[in-house]
Structures are given as C-alpha cells and as structure tokens.
Amino acid sequence: MANYSHPHICQCLSHLLTLRQHFPVIIAGNRRKTGQELVEEVLSLAQGLLHLGLTSGQVVAISAFNSDRYLEWLLAIAFVGGIAAPLNYRWSFEEARLAMAAVKPVLLVIDESSYTWYSKLQQNDVPSLKWHILLDSPSSDFSKWNVLTPEMLKRHPIKLLPFDYSWAPDGAVIICFTSGTTGKPKGVTLSHGALTIQSLAKIAIVGYNVDDVYLHTAPLCHIGGLSSAMTMLMVGGCHVLMPKFDAESAVDAIEQHAVTSFITVPAIMASLISIIRHKETWKGGETVKKILNGGGSLSHELIKDTSIFFHKAKLISAYGMTETCSSLTFLTLYDPMHETTNQSLQAFGVAGSKLIHQQQGVCIGKAAPHIELKISADASGHTGRILTRGPHIMLRYWDQTLTNPLNPNKRAWLDTGDIGSIDHYGNLWLLGRTNGRIKSGGENIYPEEVEAILQQHPGIASVVVVGIPDAHLTEMVAACIQLRENWQWSEQLSASNEEFLLSRKNIQQYCIENHLSRFKIPKMFIVWRKPFPLTTIGKIKRDQVRKEVMSQLQSLHSNL
Amino acid sequence: MHLIQTTPHFHFMANYSHSHICQCLSGLLNFRRHFSVIIAEKRHKTGQELAEEVLSLAQGLLHLGLTPGQVVAISAYNSERYLEWLLAIAFVGGIAAPLNYRWSFEEARLAINAVNPLMLVTDESSYARYSKLQQNDVPSLKWHILLDSPSSDFTKWNVLTAEMLKRHPVKLLPFDYSWAPEGAVIICFTSGTTGKPKGVTLSHGALIIQSLAKIAIVGYNEDDVYLHTAPLFHIGGLSSAMTMLMVGGCHVLMPKFDAESAVDAIEQYAVTSFITVPAIMASLISIIRHKETWQGGDTVKKILNGGGSLSHELIKDTSIFFHKAKLISAYGMTETCSSLTFLTLYEPMHETTSQSLQAFGVAGSKLIHQQQGVCVGKAAPHIELKISADASGHIGRILTRGPHIMLRYWDQTLTNPLNPNNEAWLDTGDIGSIDHYGNLWLLGRTNGRIKSGGENIYPEEVEAILQQHPGIASVVVVGIPDAHLTEMVAACIQLRENWQWSEQLSASNEEFLLSRKNLYQYCLENHLSRFKIPKTFIVWRKPFQLTTTGKIRRDQVRKEVMSQLQSLHSNL
C-alpha cells in the first residue's frame, strides 16, 4: 500500500525548512540553530547512520543530557527507520544494563552524563552492541569498542537526502522506559502515530504554536519531555535547552530568552517559585503564556503562587502515562484571559480549590478529544479501574511479543492501573493506583485522597500517606508529614487548638471537618524531617517512604 | 553504495491502539449525556439519546448480517438520522458510501456499481432516482432502507425501515466496535478528470487527525452550536461533522442549504460556527443585509470557508455582518480527507493588537495576490507539503504525505503499482509554490492550466486580478483554442449592479462603464503579465454553473464559450 498515508515524526523537517528556514529554532548554551541548520544536521546524521549500516527496526540506545544534539539524534534515528531507546542518565549501572539487555541496541550514544555507569560496561553485557558514539570529546578510557564521534559519522559529502524517511515494523519509533511494579525498567514501544496525535492534541488544548519559545525543563528520556519536544518540533517553535534542570538556570533562561512556555511537575514549580519570590525584578511573568503541569496535582498554594508570579500564563494540568504516550486528560487551573469573563472558571481553578476535592479523589480534567475513557466499575458502583483505547496507546511493551494473547476480557481496552470515576460533566476523578490502594478494615482507601485533604492544612507543607500492616485491620493508614515553617508538632494527646501547633488529635479533627470518612483518617502521624524521596520526574516514591516507615516502626518495637 | 530502503511493515490489528470514529460515543455519554447535541427541525436529542440511537441501529445491522468491510450506500438529505447511520455503519465495521442526491440516475448507477454496496439507505431526496434502479443494475444489493415512510413503489428488494431494524430489545452493545480491513470507514466521491464519480477510501485515522487539526486551528469546542450548511456526502461537510461529534458540540441540521432558513436558524439557535463556500457566504449576506435586525452577528464566532477563495468584498462584508467571527479559509480536497492549509482572513480578537494581521486579512487583500497566484495559508501542523518544481524554478506540482491521506481510490487494488517517482508523495494535481514564511500559494490545477504562446497561464491567477475590479461581480477565465497561440485566454464576466458593458474599442474612462480596453488597462496596472491578459471578454448574463459544493464548473463554462464562438463564426 501507499507509504504516503502513514505518520512520521520527521514530517516536521518539511515545516522547519519551509516555515522556519531562517528563524532560530534551537538555543542550547551558546549554540543557536535555524530551522535549516537543524534539518541539515539531522539529514547529515541520518546519512551517516545509513552508511554505518543501521537498518529499519534496529535499536539505538541514547543516554545524555538534554541538548540540540539529543533532538537531532532522535530525529535521525527515526529518519532511517531505527528505534530510539532513551535511557535515564540517572540510572545505576545495573538498571542501565538491564534496560539495554531488554532492547538489544546495536548502537549506544552517550555523553558525559553517563560516564560513571558506562565505564563499567563489558562487552558481554550487551552482545548486540556494535558501535558507541560519544557526543562530546572522546576519552582514552574507552577502548573496548568501536568508539565514534558524530563528526566521524558526518564525514560524507553533504548531499541532502531527498526526504525519503523509513519506518520500523509497525511504525515503532521510540522505546520509552517506565518503572513497572517489579522495579525493573520496562520498555514501552511508542509509534509515530501515537506521538503525532498526542502532539496535535497538545496544540489544540495547550495552544502551542510557531511563536512559542519553549524551555525544556524535563529530560528527553521521559514521555512528558518527549511529547512536548515533539509538539514543539511540529509547530516550529524555538527550543531552549539546558543539560539538566536547575532552578536558578531555568529562571535566568526564562528571562534571558523570553520563554513563553514550559512544562513542570509540582517539585519543579515549587523550586522555580522559591527563587522567583526573592528576585527584586522578575520579567518572566510578562513572557510566559502557557504552563503545562504533569506528574501530580499542584497544591492550592502552588496554583495561587503560579497565578501571581506567572500572571499572564494559562496553567493547565495533565494526567497521563508512558503507555498512553503522555496526556489523557487536561484541566485548566488558571486562565488569565477568562479571569474577568468567567467567574465560575476562576472559582473552579483557584479560589475554589476545594471544589476539586468535593467529589471523591482529585479532579484531573476532561479527556482530550481523541481520547476514549471508560470506568470498569466494581461492585461499589461508579468507581473503578480507568481504561482507555485509541490511537494514543502504545504498540506494546517491548518484551511483549505479538503472539502474547492479551486478556480476552480487556483486549479492547488498556488498563491504566489507576482507580477513578467520571462525573456528569465528563471530568475524570482520580482516587489512586490499583496497587497503591490500602486495604483497611475491609475498606479500600486511596492514599491520594487522604493526602489531598491533609495537603490543604495550613500547617502541612507536604504529606505522604501509606498503608502499614496491622493485626486487626490488615493495614493501617499512616501519614508522613512535613511541617510548614514556624509550625511545631506536639505529642500531647489533648486536642490542642494553639496556633502553629499540630498534633494527632487536631489533624484528625481537621479531617473530620473536611468530610473524610472516619475509616480513612490516618491512625498514625510521623513527622518527616528530610525531603521525601522522589523519582527522577519529581513524583514521590511512596513505596520507599513505606519501607522507611516500616523500618522505623520495626526499630521502635525492638527497643521495647 | 546504494542502500535499499525497506518497505515499512505495518500490521493492522483491531485492538485498542487504533483510531475509530465511534470513539466519540464515549464522550457523548460521559460529558454530554444530558445536553442537547442534535437540533434537527423539531427534533432535539441529548448525547445519551444520540448514542443510544447509534447503538440500537448498530445492533440491528448486526442482526441483519452486516459484516466488517461490507459497503452501505446512503443517499439522503442532512439529518440526525444520517449522522446516526454513518456512526452505526462504522460501529459494526461497515464502510459507508455517501451518494450525492443531486446526481443523475446514470451517475448514481455508476457510483453504486463501483462500490458494490450490500445495502442502500435512502430518503425522499432520492426516490425519483432509485425508482429506476433495476435488480441487475446492482447485483450485490440485498437490502433497501427507507429513512422515512415506505412507499409502495419499491417492491423489488427487501425494503425495510429504520424502525424495523431497531425492533430488538435495547440491550446496549458493550461499545465493542469493529474495523473494516485497513481501517477504511467512508468512501467519499469526488469528480475525477473523466467526469465519472471517483470513490476515495478514507480511514478512521485520517478523519480523526483531520478533526483534531480543526479543533487546534479553528478552535471548535463543546460549547459550539454548529450549523450544517454543507451536505454530508462531501468531505467538507463530513470532516466538520466528525469534528463536532468529537468535541461534543451541538449540531443544527437542515435537510439542505437554503439561505433564508439558514439565517433564521443562526438566530433561532444562537449558532456559533458554520462552514461556507463563497457562493453560500454571498447568499447569506445578501439576505442579512436587508434584515432590519440581525442577532446572528453576536453569536457566530467561527466561520470556516472552503471550496475557493473569498473575494475582498465578501471578506469585508463578513467582517461587518459577522463582526465577532474569526474567518478562516481552508484549502484541501477529498483525497486528503479535507484541509491541508489554513489562512486566517479576519480575527476580531486581534483587530486592535495586530494591525499587520488586519492589513493582511482585510484592507491588504492585494497583499494576498502580490505573489503569483492566491495565498491559501500555512500547512496544518501534521501536514507535510512539497513543491515538485519543474524547470521554471520554485513553482511546481503540490505534493503531500502523512496520516491525512486517503487509503487509496476505491477501484485501485493493492497490486496497482504507483508511479515509482512519486511513490512517497500524493500529487494533489494543483500547481503552486511556498514562500519564505511557509505560506502556500496556489496557481491552479495541472489540468486547468492554459498553454498560450508557449507560456503556462493559470486561470485562478487571472481571475484573482479581475475579481478585484469594482465593476466585476464574478469572473471565470478559460482557455480556448487559437491557431496562433495554441490557446487564447478568455474571460467571462458578470457585471456588478449599475455597471454596463461597452463594445466601443476606445479606452473609455467613464464611470460604471466596462470595456475590453479599460479592463486590459486595469490588468496592466495590477502587474499582470501581458501574455496573461485575456484576449476576449464575454459578458455572462446568467449565473455560472456550480458544482454541488459551490465551485465554478470551469469546464462547462469553457464548453459554452466554445459553443458560442462556433455559432458566431457560423453566422459569418
């Protein structure tokens, strides 16, 4: 059949040449590139890969800081029909080895970010590996393989390819790793089609366009960073790239390059605001128009601060996952354009933060137009597992062969692994993860729901709720809390109402006042005096917190 | 070293990662359950009611024995039932083939023969035509469905009504829709160069991604009240209908377009968006202009034009009578499942903040024509375009590729080898260029090109100049045979009210008087190359013939010109 009716992420190269030929589309450190220059780099690299012998369907692993070269490699690999497998440069050697053993790359591309684990790599660790590419200067330490540099690859007459890109089988283009329940990195196979349609959805909902100057705050090895990067390539906007996120550098970059949009997670937003708050002058508030949050809900406080320090920015929160190639639902938290004309929207987004929690769980917005959602309700009614299907879905897990029969009961839907419900206005409410659910006294309790209530308490800076084993209840709800500045914890058993004083009793009272069912109220509170452990994209590692709580309780009991 | 690029290997497995137009049913049930999503004359339907009708109909089709890949032809006026049928057919994996109810019997027979439908669905729009249909005309036909009351005229087939199909306990299907092979869902007919209707096979994927592009660029959303001005058998009407189903907006349906009814509907239902072609916009404005009060200007926010460029006059009138509406023009075709490029002609929100945009869109209408041809805007984000330039430089055939492309022409089998030179791109059949800002400029059709004195002349380019003349209401430029030049450029013009035509050979500069000489002078002043200026002007005193989508039938005009010249010569 005709090849011309399939999507391809390199379709953006035509736009870059016709629409952005002489405009800067890359700002990376001191390097600037126009649309034409970026395209030429990609094509030159693709030609080098062809000469090297890379063929359709072969995997190229890449582990690097964010840079223009990273983007070029992703596109060049896709151009020749290869499959890029971005690795997390923060991984341990063992994690990296397992990931590569799973995807069997023929080529490994790295930069200084990965030297620590790379130096431990042995030939027999990844038998499929034939070439290594170092994005920066080669070092004499690496003599075990054919070590090449990008410049070596490009040593061919620049005869631009006639834009005839190729596809891997099934249109696979990127293997994106997600942490599965086993803890081992799990490869998710994403297609050109899924990436393209998710980009178009972001253009429709967030409003990305050719005039955007987009600051990359997220690593390109995660779906959030990847999806917005692809979107920005599609619209021909300008990419501002930093090797890795650093709040000070980010704030400077926003001002220096008149950044108009960026993505965030709650931890990143908190760190940006903590710096901006202390600046004598702050120009970034004038230029930023779009902020897309992911990886967790923003607290009421953070939403308010964002509307102050980024007063011209529309703030949208998205819910999604790697398996759905990024976002499923979007919720507008703040929209300056509608502040005066739509009071109810403002109420809903900012002042009425409590409204978001009146229903069970946390409201995460409406499905994007091309997304289909369904709740597989259990016996309890309209709450159940969140299912989805459509062109945004991954092709499969990488290690899942075509002959693997899917569960016939669910063959038509992908189970997100989350629990939630859909209200009468089409908003999706998230209660929690299937595997994060706490079973207590025969009831299901979702940590996120409890956290959402406690998070609103003025004395609590952040909170993580976990379930710990209990002889009577099977599991008991425990809350680990970080106190806000100037607040103190009291071990007294009385329900003290002193200001700036927190105790088990008054927090439990607070929960009752906020209509949390009694069986959901934490039985135990632990003051957490260090930062909570986070994943590389800023999500709290609940399982890690749970282990620490268990360990503390164990040692406490052993002292008796 | 010649590296062979392997042909991509795509499996089509009906599982959860493929597109399906019935995906919108979940949205309708989830967040439009109790909202009105259909207004069709006296009938109103909520999201839940629409979804239930579709599922009930789909269940009936399954009981009847319709299987994935089988074709259902449908010829009817616009209605909610039409939409329901399109979705129900798709739900069970069938392929809908909308037929043009304006076709002659012969055209209809040819189209039906091409797609071999198992079922034919009709309403009163098509009785006259299909009563002539004989059993042996379409051997594949097993059932005939009448959307309204049955008539005793039809006794040749199993004639059923829609209600008969739904006589089953309404046990809602568990939303397990099916796919036809390759994800084909609709066969949309376009007039090919041969004049015979040509079936274009469109996929779920193409329809959905084109809908998402319209959401991104036009801004359709669930609050829209959309008036269907275009028939559902054309890609323009189909694509916006699918988009509206996707966002969960409200559909206002009329059997067929009528300017008076449309204007009334816009006011009555507070319509926020509609699509148009130049002829429709002209007829709407000619009615609105004479209304003592006009409330539609306050509700309409989005207007999408297709099927030809709007004249400067029409753009100005639209910005007056629809003063709150963003006016966008799209260029596309059936083979690309609707729009390729979009151009914002007027946007009230940016009127004060972007003077250059206003200048570009309205006052500076001439700017759109300074480059050769007509500007049709920038490619949508997911659309890839290329100019296959010939020896003349940066002008050439407009090519495109991507997920928006048709699967194939229906009668084109998988074994048909495509032109190896173009195997990676679809040739639109149009000629144009892309400027430094990424705007596509359209010069004309490959087959509409006039060869004169060894030069290529595109009718659209000449028309664009003449159209700006205050005395010309509309114009069609054609090429007619000429002994010396191969072809000669001829312009057929309709005069604007109060203007007159003078046959005098002098370059009269009288007001409200047009002549060959002063038009020639006008063309020179507007920098039209001498060889492109029409040699003959013919005053056209009746409306130009239009296609059913409102495009001028240039070939028909040309035939009439040739015929007139022939009879003129025979009188000598």
PDB file of N, CA, C and O in Angstrom, chain B residues 431-459:
ATOM      1  N   ILE B 431      -1.007  23.219  -8.860  1.00  0.00           N
ATOM      2  CA  ILE B 431       0.283  23.858  -9.089  1.00  0.00           C
ATOM      3  C   ILE B 431       0.411  25.033  -8.128  1.00  0.00           C
ATOM      4  O   ILE B 431      -0.550  25.778  -7.928  1.00  0.00           O
ATOM      5  N   GLY B 432       1.582  25.197  -7.534  1.00  0.00           N
ATOM      6  CA  GLY B 432       1.755  26.319  -6.621  1.00  0.00           C
ATOM      7  C   GLY B 432       3.191  26.477  -6.175  1.00  0.00           C
ATOM      8  O   GLY B 432       4.118  25.899  -6.757  1.00  0.00           O
ATOM      9  N   SER B 433       3.370  27.264  -5.123  1.00  0.00           N
ATOM     10  CA  SER B 433       4.701  27.496  -4.568  1.00  0.00           C
ATOM     11  C   SER B 433       4.559  27.791  -3.084  1.00  0.00           C
ATOM     12  O   SER B 433       3.466  28.051  -2.589  1.00  0.00           O
ATOM     13  N   ILE B 434       5.674  27.723  -2.366  1.00  0.00           N
ATOM     14  CA  ILE B 434       5.675  28.037  -0.936  1.00  0.00           C
ATOM     15  C   ILE B 434       6.628  29.197  -0.719  1.00  0.00           C
ATOM     16  O   ILE B 434       7.778  29.146  -1.159  1.00  0.00           O
ATOM     17  N   ASP B 435       6.158  30.241  -0.023  1.00  0.00           N
ATOM     18  CA  ASP B 435       7.008  31.408   0.173  1.00  0.00           C
ATOM     19  C   ASP B 435       7.885  31.227   1.408  1.00  0.00           C
ATOM     20  O   ASP B 435       7.855  30.190   2.075  1.00  0.00           O
ATOM     21  N   HIS B 436       8.671  32.246   1.712  1.00  0.00           N
ATOM     22  CA  HIS B 436       9.635  32.136   2.801  1.00  0.00           C
ATOM     23  C   HIS B 436       8.994  32.057   4.175  1.00  0.00           C
ATOM     24  O   HIS B 436       9.656  31.734   5.152  1.00  0.00           O
ATOM     25  N   TYR B 437       7.721  32.398   4.281  1.00  0.00           N
ATOM     26  CA  TYR B 437       7.051  32.313   5.574  1.00  0.00           C
ATOM     27  C   TYR B 437       6.248  31.027   5.704  1.00  0.00           C
ATOM     28  O   TYR B 437       5.520  30.844   6.665  1.00  0.00           O
ATOM     29  N   GLY B 438       6.391  30.156   4.712  1.00  0.00           N
ATOM     30  CA  GLY B 438       5.685  28.889   4.771  1.00  0.00           C
ATOM     31  C   GLY B 438       4.272  28.947   4.236  1.00  0.00           C
ATOM     32  O   GLY B 438       3.513  27.989   4.367  1.00  0.00           O
ATOM     33  N   ASN B 439       3.891  30.063   3.624  1.00  0.00           N
ATOM     34  CA  ASN B 439       2.556  30.139   3.031  1.00  0.00           C
ATOM     35  C   ASN B 439       2.534  29.464   1.672  1.00  0.00           C
ATOM     36  O   ASN B 439       3.460  29.623   0.873  1.00  0.00           O
ATOM     37  N   LEU B 440       1.459  28.715   1.441  1.00  0.00           N
ATOM     38  CA  LEU B 440       1.284  28.059   0.155  1.00  0.00           C
ATOM     39  C   LEU B 440       0.528  28.984  -0.787  1.00  0.00           C
ATOM     40  O   LEU B 440      -0.500  29.557  -0.412  1.00  0.00           O
ATOM     41  N   TRP B 441       1.049  29.140  -1.987  1.00  0.00           N
ATOM     42  CA  TRP B 441       0.401  29.964  -3.000  1.00  0.00           C
ATOM     43  C   TRP B 441      -0.074  29.047  -4.118  1.00  0.00           C
ATOM     44  O   TRP B 441       0.702  28.237  -4.637  1.00  0.00           O
ATOM     45  N   LEU B 442      -1.340  29.193  -4.455  1.00  0.00           N
ATOM     46  CA  LEU B 442      -1.982  28.308  -5.416  1.00  0.00           C
ATOM     47  C   LEU B 442      -2.093  29.011  -6.755  1.00  0.00           C
ATOM     48  O   LEU B 442      -2.650  30.103  -6.845  1.00  0.00           O
ATOM     49  N   LEU B 443      -1.543  28.390  -7.792  1.00  0.00           N
ATOM     50  CA  LEU B 443      -1.692  28.979  -9.116  1.00  0.00           C
ATOM     51  C   LEU B 443      -2.837  28.347  -9.878  1.00  0.00           C
ATOM     52  O   LEU B 443      -3.500  29.007 -10.660  1.00  0.00           O
ATOM     53  N   GLY B 444      -3.056  27.089  -9.706  1.00  0.00           N
ATOM     54  CA  GLY B 444      -4.179  26.477 -10.396  1.00  0.00           C
ATOM     55  C   GLY B 444      -4.052  24.973 -10.482  1.00  0.00           C
ATOM     56  O   GLY B 444      -3.157  24.383  -9.892  1.00  0.00           O
ATOM     57  N   ARG B 445      -4.963  24.379 -11.226  1.00  0.00           N
ATOM     58  CA  ARG B 445      -4.935  22.939 -11.430  1.00  0.00           C
ATOM     59  C   ARG B 445      -3.971  22.586 -12.543  1.00  0.00           C
ATOM     60  O   ARG B 445      -3.824  23.338 -13.506  1.00  0.00           O
ATOM     61  N   THR B 446      -3.339  21.448 -12.437  1.00  0.00           N
ATOM     62  CA  THR B 446      -2.476  20.998 -13.528  1.00  0.00           C
ATOM     63  C   THR B 446      -3.289  20.926 -14.803  1.00  0.00           C
ATOM     64  O   THR B 446      -2.869  21.367 -15.865  1.00  0.00           O
ATOM     65  N   ASN B 447      -4.499  20.366 -14.672  1.00  0.00           N
ATOM     66  CA  ASN B 447      -5.305  20.191 -15.877  1.00  0.00           C
ATOM     67  C   ASN B 447      -6.126  21.421 -16.229  1.00  0.00           C
ATOM     68  O   ASN B 447      -6.834  21.422 -17.220  1.00  0.00           O
ATOM     69  N   GLY B 448      -6.052  22.465 -15.408  1.00  0.00           N
ATOM     70  CA  GLY B 448      -6.754  23.692 -15.731  1.00  0.00           C
ATOM     71  C   GLY B 448      -5.838  24.713 -16.359  1.00  0.00           C
ATOM     72  O   GLY B 448      -6.243  25.808 -16.723  1.00  0.00           O
ATOM     73  N   ARG B 449      -4.591  24.344 -16.481  1.00  0.00           N
ATOM     74  CA  ARG B 449      -3.581  25.264 -16.982  1.00  0.00           C
ATOM     75  C   ARG B 449      -3.833  25.593 -18.453  1.00  0.00           C
ATOM     76  O   ARG B 449      -4.175  24.721 -19.247  1.00  0.00           O
ATOM     77  N   ILE B 450      -3.656  26.843 -18.787  1.00  0.00           N
ATOM     78  CA  ILE B 450      -3.813  27.285 -20.170  1.00  0.00           C
ATOM     79  C   ILE B 450      -2.431  27.407 -20.794  1.00  0.00           C
ATOM     80  O   ILE B 450      -1.534  28.006 -20.213  1.00  0.00           O
ATOM     81  N   LYS B 451      -2.253  26.799 -21.956  1.00  0.00           N
ATOM     82  CA  LYS B 451      -0.991  26.921 -22.683  1.00  0.00           C
ATOM     83  C   LYS B 451      -1.195  27.972 -23.769  1.00  0.00           C
ATOM     84  O   LYS B 451      -1.997  27.792 -24.686  1.00  0.00           O
ATOM     85  N   SER B 452      -0.486  29.063 -23.662  1.00  0.00           N
ATOM     86  CA  SER B 452      -0.670  30.142 -24.631  1.00  0.00           C
ATOM     87  C   SER B 452       0.684  30.715 -25.025  1.00  0.00           C
ATOM     88  O   SER B 452       1.434  31.184 -24.168  1.00  0.00           O
ATOM     89  N   GLY B 453       0.968  30.644 -26.291  1.00  0.00           N
ATOM     90  CA  GLY B 453       2.226  31.183 -26.784  1.00  0.00           C
ATOM     91  C   GLY B 453       3.427  30.589 -26.080  1.00  0.00           C
ATOM     92  O   GLY B 453       4.406  31.276 -25.807  1.00  0.00           O
ATOM     93  N   GLY B 454       3.326  29.306 -25.730  1.00  0.00           N
ATOM     94  CA  GLY B 454       4.432  28.648 -25.054  1.00  0.00           C
ATOM     95  C   GLY B 454       4.500  28.929 -23.568  1.00  0.00           C
ATOM     96  O   GLY B 454       5.376  28.429 -22.877  1.00  0.00           O
ATOM     97  N   GLU B 455       3.577  29.728 -23.046  1.00  0.00           N
ATOM     98  CA  GLU B 455       3.585  30.056 -21.621  1.00  0.00           C
ATOM     99  C   GLU B 455       2.486  29.292 -20.886  1.00  0.00           C
ATOM    100  O   GLU B 455       1.449  28.973 -21.459  1.00  0.00           O
ATOM    101  N   ASN B 456       2.738  29.040 -19.597  1.00  0.00           N
ATOM    102  CA  ASN B 456       1.694  28.465 -18.739  1.00  0.00           C
ATOM    103  C   ASN B 456       0.927  29.596 -18.073  1.00  0.00           C
ATOM    104  O   ASN B 456       1.524  30.478 -17.463  1.00  0.00           O
ATOM    105  N   ILE B 457      -0.375  29.550 -18.192  1.00  0.00           N
ATOM    106  CA  ILE B 457      -1.200  30.561 -17.543  1.00  0.00           C
ATOM    107  C   ILE B 457      -2.241  29.848 -16.695  1.00  0.00           C
ATOM    108  O   ILE B 457      -2.882  28.904 -17.149  1.00  0.00           O
ATOM    109  N   TYR B 458      -2.372  30.298 -15.462  1.00  0.00           N
ATOM    110  CA  TYR B 458      -3.337  29.665 -14.554  1.00  0.00           C
ATOM    111  C   TYR B 458      -4.559  30.555 -14.432  1.00  0.00           C
ATOM    112  O   TYR B 458      -4.449  31.720 -14.023  1.00  0.00           O
ATOM    113  N   PRO B 459      -5.723  30.019 -14.751  1.00  0.00           N
ATOM    114  CA  PRO B 459      -6.955  30.820 -14.709  1.00  0.00           C
ATOM    115  C   PRO B 459      -7.156  31.524 -13.375  1.00  0.00           C
ATOM    116  O   PRO B 459      -7.541  32.691 -13.337  1.00  0.00           O
TER     117      PRO B 459
END
